[in-house]
Coordinates of C-alpha atoms in Angstrom, one line a residue:
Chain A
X1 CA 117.6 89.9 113.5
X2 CA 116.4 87.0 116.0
X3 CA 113.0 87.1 115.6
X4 CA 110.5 85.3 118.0
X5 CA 109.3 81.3 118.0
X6 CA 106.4 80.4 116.9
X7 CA 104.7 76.7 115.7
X8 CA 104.0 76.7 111.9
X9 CA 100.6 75.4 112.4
X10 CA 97.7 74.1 115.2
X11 CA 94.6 72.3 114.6
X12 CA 91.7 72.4 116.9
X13 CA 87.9 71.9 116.4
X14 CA 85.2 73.5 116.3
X15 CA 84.0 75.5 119.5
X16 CA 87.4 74.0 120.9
X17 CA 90.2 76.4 122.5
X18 CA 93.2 77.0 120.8
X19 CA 96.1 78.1 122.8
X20 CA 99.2 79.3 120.2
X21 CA 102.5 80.3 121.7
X22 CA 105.1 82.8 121.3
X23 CA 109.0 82.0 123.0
X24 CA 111.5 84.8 122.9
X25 CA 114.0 85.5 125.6
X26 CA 114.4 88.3 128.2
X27 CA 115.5 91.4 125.7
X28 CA 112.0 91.1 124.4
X29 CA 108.9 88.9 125.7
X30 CA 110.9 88.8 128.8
X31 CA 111.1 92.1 129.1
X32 CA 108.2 94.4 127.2
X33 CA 105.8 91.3 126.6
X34 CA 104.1 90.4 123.4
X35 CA 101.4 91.9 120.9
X36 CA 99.4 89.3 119.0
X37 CA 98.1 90.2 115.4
X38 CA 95.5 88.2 113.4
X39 CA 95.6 87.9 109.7
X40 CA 93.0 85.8 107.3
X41 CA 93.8 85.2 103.8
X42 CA 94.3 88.6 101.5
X43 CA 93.5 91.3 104.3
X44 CA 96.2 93.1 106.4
X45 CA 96.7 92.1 110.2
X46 CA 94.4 92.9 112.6
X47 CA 95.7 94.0 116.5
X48 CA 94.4 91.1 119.1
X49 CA 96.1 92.6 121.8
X50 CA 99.0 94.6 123.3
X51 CA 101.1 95.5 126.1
X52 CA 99.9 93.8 129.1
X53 CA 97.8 91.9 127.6
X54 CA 94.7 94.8 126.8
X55 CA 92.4 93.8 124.0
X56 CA 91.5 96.7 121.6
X57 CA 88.0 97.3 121.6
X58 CA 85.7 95.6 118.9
X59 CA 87.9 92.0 119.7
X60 CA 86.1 89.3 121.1
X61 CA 86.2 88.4 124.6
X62 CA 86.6 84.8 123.5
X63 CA 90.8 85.8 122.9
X64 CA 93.3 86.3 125.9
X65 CA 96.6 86.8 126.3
X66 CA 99.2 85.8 128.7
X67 CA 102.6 85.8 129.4
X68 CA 105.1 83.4 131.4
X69 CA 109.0 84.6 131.6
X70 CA 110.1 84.8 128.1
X71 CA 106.7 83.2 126.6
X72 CA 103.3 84.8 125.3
X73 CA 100.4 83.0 124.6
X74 CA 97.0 83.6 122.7
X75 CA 94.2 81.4 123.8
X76 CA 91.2 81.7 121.9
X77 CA 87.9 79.4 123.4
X78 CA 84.8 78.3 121.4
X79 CA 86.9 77.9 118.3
X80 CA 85.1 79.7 115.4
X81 CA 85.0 79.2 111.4
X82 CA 86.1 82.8 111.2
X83 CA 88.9 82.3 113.6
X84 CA 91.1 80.1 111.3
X85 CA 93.6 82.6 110.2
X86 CA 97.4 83.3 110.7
X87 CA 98.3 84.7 113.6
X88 CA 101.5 86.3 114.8
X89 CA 103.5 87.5 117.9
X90 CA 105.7 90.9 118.0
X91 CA 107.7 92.2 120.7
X92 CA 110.2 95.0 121.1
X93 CA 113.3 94.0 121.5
X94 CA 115.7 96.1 123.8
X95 CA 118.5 94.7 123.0
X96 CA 118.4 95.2 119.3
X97 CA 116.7 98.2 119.3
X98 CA 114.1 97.3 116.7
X99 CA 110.2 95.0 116.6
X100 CA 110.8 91.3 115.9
X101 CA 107.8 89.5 114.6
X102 CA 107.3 85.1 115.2
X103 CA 107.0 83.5 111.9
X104 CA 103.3 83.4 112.2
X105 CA 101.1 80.7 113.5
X106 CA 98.4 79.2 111.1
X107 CA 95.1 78.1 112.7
X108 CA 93.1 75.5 111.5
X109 CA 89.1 75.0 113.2
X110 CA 88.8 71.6 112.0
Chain B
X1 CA 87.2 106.9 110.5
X2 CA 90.7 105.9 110.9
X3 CA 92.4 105.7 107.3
X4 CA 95.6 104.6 105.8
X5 CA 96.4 104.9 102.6
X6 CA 99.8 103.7 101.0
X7 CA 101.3 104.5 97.3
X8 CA 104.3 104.3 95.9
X9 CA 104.8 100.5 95.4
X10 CA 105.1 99.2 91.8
X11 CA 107.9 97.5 89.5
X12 CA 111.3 98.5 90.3
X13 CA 114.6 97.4 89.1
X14 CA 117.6 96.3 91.7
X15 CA 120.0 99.1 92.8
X16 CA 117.1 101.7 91.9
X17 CA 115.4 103.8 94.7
X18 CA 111.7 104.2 95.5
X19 CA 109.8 106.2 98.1
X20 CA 106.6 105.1 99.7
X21 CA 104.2 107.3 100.6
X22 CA 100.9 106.8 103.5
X23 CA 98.1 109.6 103.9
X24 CA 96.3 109.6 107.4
X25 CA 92.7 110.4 108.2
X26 CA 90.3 109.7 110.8
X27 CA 93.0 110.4 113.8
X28 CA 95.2 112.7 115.3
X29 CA 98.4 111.8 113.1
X30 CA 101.0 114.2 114.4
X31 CA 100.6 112.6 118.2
X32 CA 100.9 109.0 116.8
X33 CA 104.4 107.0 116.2
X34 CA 104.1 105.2 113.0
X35 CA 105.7 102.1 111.3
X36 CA 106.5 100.7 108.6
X37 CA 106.0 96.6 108.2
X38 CA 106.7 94.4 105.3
X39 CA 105.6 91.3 103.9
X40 CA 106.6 88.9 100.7
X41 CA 103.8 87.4 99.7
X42 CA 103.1 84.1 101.5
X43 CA 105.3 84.7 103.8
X44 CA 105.2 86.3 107.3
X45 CA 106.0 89.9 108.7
X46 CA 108.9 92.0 109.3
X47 CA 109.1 95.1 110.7
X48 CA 111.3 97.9 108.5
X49 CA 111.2 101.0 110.3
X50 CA 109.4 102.9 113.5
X51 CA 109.5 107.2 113.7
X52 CA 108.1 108.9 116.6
X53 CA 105.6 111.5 116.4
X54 CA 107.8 114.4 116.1
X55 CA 110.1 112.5 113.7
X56 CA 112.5 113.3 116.2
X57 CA 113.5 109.2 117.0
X58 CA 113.9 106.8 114.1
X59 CA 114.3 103.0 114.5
X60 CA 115.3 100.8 111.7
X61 CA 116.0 96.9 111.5
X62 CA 119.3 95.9 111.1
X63 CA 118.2 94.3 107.5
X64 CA 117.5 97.3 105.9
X65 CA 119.6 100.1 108.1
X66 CA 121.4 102.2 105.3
X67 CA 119.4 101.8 102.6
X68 CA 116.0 103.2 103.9
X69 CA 114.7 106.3 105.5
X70 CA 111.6 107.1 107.3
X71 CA 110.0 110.3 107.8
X72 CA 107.1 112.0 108.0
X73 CA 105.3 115.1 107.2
X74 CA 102.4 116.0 110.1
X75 CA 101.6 119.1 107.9
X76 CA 100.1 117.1 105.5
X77 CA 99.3 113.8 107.7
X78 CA 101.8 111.4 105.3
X79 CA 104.1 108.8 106.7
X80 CA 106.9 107.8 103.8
X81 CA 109.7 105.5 103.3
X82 CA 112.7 106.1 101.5
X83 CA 114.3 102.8 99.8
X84 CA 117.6 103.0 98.2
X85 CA 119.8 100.7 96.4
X86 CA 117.0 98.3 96.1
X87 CA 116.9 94.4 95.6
X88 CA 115.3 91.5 95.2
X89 CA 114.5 90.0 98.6
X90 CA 113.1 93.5 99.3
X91 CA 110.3 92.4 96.8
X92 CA 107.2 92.5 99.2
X93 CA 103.6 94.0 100.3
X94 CA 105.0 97.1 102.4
X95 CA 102.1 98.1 105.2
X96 CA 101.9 101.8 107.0
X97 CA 101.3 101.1 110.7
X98 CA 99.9 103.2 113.0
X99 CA 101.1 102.6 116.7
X100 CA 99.2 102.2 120.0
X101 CA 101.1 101.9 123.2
X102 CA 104.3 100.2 121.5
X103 CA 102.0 97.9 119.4
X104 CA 100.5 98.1 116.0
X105 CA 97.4 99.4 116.2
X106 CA 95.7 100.2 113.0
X107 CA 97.3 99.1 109.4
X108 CA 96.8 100.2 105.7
X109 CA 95.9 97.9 103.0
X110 CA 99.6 97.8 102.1
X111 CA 101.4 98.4 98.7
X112 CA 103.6 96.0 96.2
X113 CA 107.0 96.8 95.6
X114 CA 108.8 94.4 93.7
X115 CA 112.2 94.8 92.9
X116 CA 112.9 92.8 89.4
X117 CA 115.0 93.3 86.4

């Protein structure tokens, strides 16, 4: 199945922001926007946010999402040592019926 | 608090079957869809399977349609995943989900299958 475009890896310093994107097309960004998971090293994902861009409780205010057309985006300001992790995008995809995932964003706080 | 709890995984060989199991605790299972999402190690996620909370819609991606089946028992709070016919690209860390509003909300510490001769 398509799944959804992400950039391999960003680098950013310290206390920097970080803005890590997400293309898919109209059947899925487009269409039911994007949920944004975070992942370090050994541990299952964690939920950063879901449809229409809410933040589960517990996440730091310091991560937003938005969306443009058939594009998310994850910002994430002040950079942190703990926020160097993988991060990916999911969206539901109407036309295929099923959850595509982006091949995961690794974050590097320099 | 809000527990998942997967079993199941371990060595298999190709064209054998397996069946996952998850335990829930901590939440109102039976009003919850559920998912399952994989992962080969080092490598990224993809999602296998989505049941609603009555079992009563099933989703499946097109990778694995036909050779897994997921269901659910809200009597006894376990999600499970039926894998048949087994092989080795399906070798991966296999994750119980719970959803939230379309998204995945709260996941299990995952359990290795790996599908080898």
């Amino acid at each position: 199945q398509a799944g959804l475009t992400q950039p391999p890896s960003v680098s950013k310093d310290l206390r920097q922001t970080a803005t890590l994107t997400c293309i898919g097309n109209s059947n899925n960004v487009g269409n039911e926007g994007a949920v944004w998971l975070q992942q370090h090293q050994g541990h299952p994902p964690k939920l950063l946010s879901y449809r229409n861009n809410n933040r589960p409780s517990g996440i730091s205010e310091r991560l937003s999402s938005s969306r443009s057309g058939s594009t998310a985006s994850l910002t994430i300001t002040r950079l942190q040592p703990e926020d160097e992790a993988d991060y990916y995008c999911s969206a539901w995809d109407s036309s295929l019926g099923a959850w595509v995932f982006g091949g995961g964003t690794k974050l590097t706080v320099l | 608090q809000m527990q998942l709890v997967e079993s199941g995984g371990g060595v298999v060989q190709p064209g054998r079957s397996l069946r996952l199991s998850c335990i829930a605790s901590g939440f109102s299972f039976s009003t919850y869809s559920m998912h399952w999402v994989r992962q080969v190690p080092g490598k990224g996620l993809e999602w296998a399977a989505m049941i609603s909370y009555d079992g009563g819609k099933k989703f499946y991606a097109d990778s694995m349609k036909g050779r897994i089946t997921i269901s659910r028992d809200n009597s006894r709070n376990t999600l499970f995943l039926q894998m048949d016919s087994l092989r080795a690209e399906d070798t991966a860390v296999y994750y119980c989900v719970k959803d939230l509003s379309g998204s995945f909300d709260h996941w299990g510490q995952g359990t290795l299958v790996t599908v080898s001769s």
